Structure formats: structure tokens, C-alpha cells
Tab-separated table of C-alpha atoms in Angstrom:
chain	number	residue	atom	x	y	z
A	15	UNK	CA	-18.786	-15.552	-36.501
A	16	UNK	CA	-16.433	-17.332	-34.239
A	17	UNK	CA	-16.024	-16.415	-30.651
A	18	UNK	CA	-13.271	-17.134	-28.175
A	19	UNK	CA	-13.359	-17.468	-24.397
A	20	UNK	CA	-10.626	-15.331	-22.719
A	21	UNK	CA	-9.975	-16.486	-19.065
A	22	UNK	CA	-10.795	-13.893	-16.368
A	23	UNK	CA	-7.168	-13.842	-15.143
A	24	UNK	CA	-6.010	-12.767	-18.527
A	25	UNK	CA	-8.554	-9.906	-18.641
A	26	UNK	CA	-7.581	-8.861	-15.127
A	27	UNK	CA	-4.096	-8.635	-16.109
A	28	UNK	CA	-4.724	-6.855	-19.263
A	29	UNK	CA	-6.772	-4.212	-17.360
A	30	UNK	CA	-3.763	-3.854	-14.758
A	31	UNK	CA	-1.314	-3.492	-17.490
A	32	UNK	CA	-3.437	-0.898	-19.340
A	33	UNK	CA	-3.545	1.216	-16.058
A	34	UNK	CA	0.226	1.445	-15.881
A	35	UNK	CA	1.856	4.490	-17.131
A	36	UNK	CA	3.893	3.752	-20.346
A	37	UNK	CA	7.109	4.777	-18.584
A	38	UNK	CA	6.774	2.112	-16.171
A	39	UNK	CA	6.604	-0.498	-18.938
A	40	UNK	CA	9.418	0.783	-20.771
A	41	UNK	CA	11.791	1.359	-17.844
A	42	UNK	CA	13.760	-1.817	-17.016
A	43	UNK	CA	13.528	-2.883	-13.372
A	44	UNK	CA	16.695	-2.647	-11.316
A	45	UNK	CA	17.253	-5.424	-9.177
A	46	UNK	CA	18.640	-4.667	-5.712
A	47	UNK	CA	22.069	-6.180	-4.949
A	48	UNK	CA	21.559	-9.351	-2.650
A	49	UNK	CA	22.769	-9.248	0.927
A	50	UNK	CA	25.798	-11.306	0.081
A	51	UNK	CA	26.996	-8.303	-1.831
A	52	UNK	CA	27.253	-6.329	1.418
A	53	UNK	CA	30.944	-6.116	2.345
A	54	UNK	CA	30.461	-4.684	5.732
A	55	UNK	CA	28.367	-2.534	8.035
A	56	UNK	CA	29.319	0.788	9.564
A	57	UNK	CA	27.959	0.535	13.122
A	58	UNK	CA	26.821	4.152	14.632
A	59	UNK	CA	26.148	5.013	18.291
A	60	UNK	CA	23.413	3.263	19.934
A	61	UNK	CA	20.739	4.832	22.108
A	62	UNK	CA	18.104	3.418	24.326
A	63	UNK	CA	14.448	3.375	23.177
A	64	UNK	CA	12.453	6.338	24.404
A	65	UNK	CA	10.094	5.788	27.154
A	66	UNK	CA	6.370	5.687	27.053
A	67	UNK	CA	5.254	7.583	23.890
A	68	UNK	CA	8.490	9.184	23.694
A	69	UNK	CA	10.121	10.311	20.502
A	70	UNK	CA	13.811	10.431	19.343
A	71	UNK	CA	15.428	11.927	16.219
A	72	UNK	CA	18.116	9.746	14.764
A	73	UNK	CA	20.780	11.098	12.328
A	74	UNK	CA	22.550	8.639	10.187
A	75	UNK	CA	25.783	10.144	8.766
A	76	UNK	CA	28.425	8.275	6.738
A	77	UNK	CA	31.283	9.852	4.714
A	78	UNK	CA	32.674	8.024	1.747
A	79	UNK	CA	36.334	8.470	2.258
A	80	UNK	CA	37.283	6.813	-0.880
A	81	UNK	CA	37.755	8.408	-4.217
A	82	UNK	CA	35.514	5.839	-5.985
A	83	UNK	CA	31.581	5.850	-5.905
A	84	UNK	CA	30.159	3.261	-3.239
A	85	UNK	CA	26.598	1.874	-2.944
A	86	UNK	CA	25.440	2.367	0.436
A	87	UNK	CA	22.121	1.924	2.387
A	88	UNK	CA	21.367	3.346	5.887
A	89	UNK	CA	19.417	1.034	8.177
A	90	UNK	CA	17.765	1.429	11.525
A	91	UNK	CA	17.628	-1.651	13.925
A	92	UNK	CA	15.568	-1.534	17.016
A	93	UNK	CA	16.796	-4.520	19.253
A	94	UNK	CA	14.539	-6.164	21.908
A	95	UNK	CA	16.137	-6.926	25.238
A	96	UNK	CA	17.997	-10.237	25.288
A	97	UNK	CA	15.555	-11.454	28.009
A	98	UNK	CA	12.473	-10.469	26.011
A	99	UNK	CA	9.742	-9.505	25.606
A	100	UNK	CA	10.257	-9.042	21.705
A	101	UNK	CA	9.096	-5.730	20.328
A	102	UNK	CA	6.237	-5.570	18.071
A	103	UNK	CA	6.363	-3.559	14.789
A	104	UNK	CA	3.030	-2.043	15.633
A	105	UNK	CA	4.527	-0.484	18.818
A	106	UNK	CA	7.052	1.725	17.006
A	107	UNK	CA	6.547	4.295	14.283
A	108	UNK	CA	9.497	5.176	12.349
A	109	UNK	CA	9.636	8.121	9.910
A	110	UNK	CA	12.329	9.380	7.392
A	111	UNK	CA	12.795	13.045	6.552
A	112	UNK	CA	12.167	13.590	2.801
A	113	UNK	CA	14.071	15.932	0.619
A	114	UNK	CA	10.909	18.094	0.699
A	115	UNK	CA	11.151	18.492	4.480
A	116	UNK	CA	8.174	16.214	5.184
A	117	UNK	CA	8.222	13.204	7.352
A	118	UNK	CA	7.219	9.893	5.709
A	119	UNK	CA	6.397	6.642	7.537
A	120	UNK	CA	8.975	3.817	6.923
A	121	UNK	CA	7.912	0.123	7.337
A	122	UNK	CA	9.724	-1.925	9.909
A	123	UNK	CA	10.172	-5.642	9.365
A	124	UNK	CA	10.670	-8.084	12.277
A	125	UNK	CA	12.985	-11.063	12.791
A	126	UNK	CA	13.835	-12.742	16.016
A	127	UNK	CA	13.294	-9.740	18.372
A	128	UNK	CA	14.825	-7.233	16.042
A	129	UNK	CA	12.737	-4.563	14.154
A	130	UNK	CA	14.602	-3.256	11.103
A	131	UNK	CA	14.389	-1.018	8.052
A	132	UNK	CA	14.825	-2.888	4.711
A	133	UNK	CA	18.119	-2.192	2.792
A	134	UNK	CA	16.770	-3.101	-0.702
A	135	UNK	CA	14.505	0.036	-0.826
A	136	UNK	CA	17.120	2.692	0.239
A	137	UNK	CA	20.200	1.953	-1.595
A	138	UNK	CA	22.045	4.708	-3.294
A	139	UNK	CA	25.209	5.497	-4.953
A	140	UNK	CA	27.410	7.851	-2.760
A	141	UNK	CA	30.065	9.557	-4.837
A	142	UNK	CA	33.698	9.708	-3.921
A	143	UNK	CA	34.332	11.814	-0.771
A	144	UNK	CA	30.584	12.373	-0.546
A	145	UNK	CA	28.665	12.313	2.735
A	146	UNK	CA	25.281	10.609	3.239
A	147	UNK	CA	23.061	12.250	6.013
A	148	UNK	CA	19.521	10.787	6.878
A	149	UNK	CA	17.283	12.003	9.552
A	150	UNK	CA	14.745	9.512	11.149
A	151	UNK	CA	12.130	10.118	13.881
A	152	UNK	CA	11.194	7.137	16.089
A	153	UNK	CA	8.039	7.295	18.305
A	154	UNK	CA	6.982	4.762	20.860
A	155	UNK	CA	3.237	4.336	20.249
A	156	UNK	CA	2.924	0.831	22.079
A	157	UNK	CA	1.278	0.262	25.567
A	158	UNK	CA	3.461	0.110	28.540
A	159	UNK	CA	6.953	1.248	28.685
A	160	UNK	CA	8.939	-0.682	26.108
A	161	UNK	CA	12.587	-1.622	26.440
A	162	UNK	CA	15.046	-2.005	23.713
A	163	UNK	CA	17.953	-0.202	21.817
A	164	UNK	CA	18.184	1.883	18.683
A	165	UNK	CA	21.062	0.930	16.495
A	166	UNK	CA	21.577	2.868	13.255
A	167	UNK	CA	24.155	1.611	10.674
A	168	UNK	CA	25.083	1.930	7.116
A	169	UNK	CA	25.578	-1.047	4.758
A	170	UNK	CA	28.418	-0.765	2.452
A	171	UNK	CA	28.218	-2.825	-0.690
A	172	UNK	CA	31.207	-4.325	-2.695
């Protein structure tokens, strides 16, 4: 009887695929539109970062005044002071209120002193004349009083 060696990587991949639900394999992946498809941002009112271990609720509201459907994505930016120091993502906890009424942690990415929520994971189609309302809760968990600005906005795709 002839035997054949199967590389370990192939076995690991086969085991990982076997663990996936069948629906995950049958459903095509939907690629997020790249940032160059963003036509504009709707800037919402800014507010200062809460002081030591403070908490702030942020409401992001956008109304689609058009009759056509639009792809939109809410985003929270937390800007460091221009003179520094840069904010650390571990110093801020951001949560979003889910449809079930429970708060869920949202990861913050960081680039050049700005903490931000990613757009590619929160895009949705807002029907004509529809309104988007998202609730966020930001808590300062870092040491010492932090300085910065909370800047909510909504990305509007072409």
C-alpha cells in the first residue's frame, strides 16, 4: 500500500476549514469600498475629552436628505493636542450601543496622534430620507488627565 506525506500546513488548513460553518463557506465575501470611494465627510459637533476617568456619551446622527439610498459609515475621531503628547489607544475605552441595548467595545486604531474607529467594519446602506443614529460611550481609563478632542463624523460614499 502506498502512503503519501501531507504537509502540516495543509492539515492545519483542512482542520480550520472543517471547523467553519457551511454558511460561512457558501456566503461570498463582501469587500469594503476603499477610502477613495468616500465622497465627503459630514463633520458633527466636537467636544473635549472628559477629564480623569470621565465618561461621555456621543450621539452620531445623520439624515439622508436624498431620495436615493446611500452607503454611509459613522466614525469617531479622538484628536491629540497639536503640541502632544499623543493619546494611546489603551487610555481610551470606546463602546457602541448595540440594537439589543448592550454596550460593546469598539477597537480604536491610531495614526499620527489621532485615535479613530475603522470605517470598513461599520458601513451600512441608509435608505432615502432615512436617519442614522448611533450611540457611543467614551471613557478615559489612562493615567493622569488626558487632553484631546472628540470629533464624530459620518463618511458618505459615492
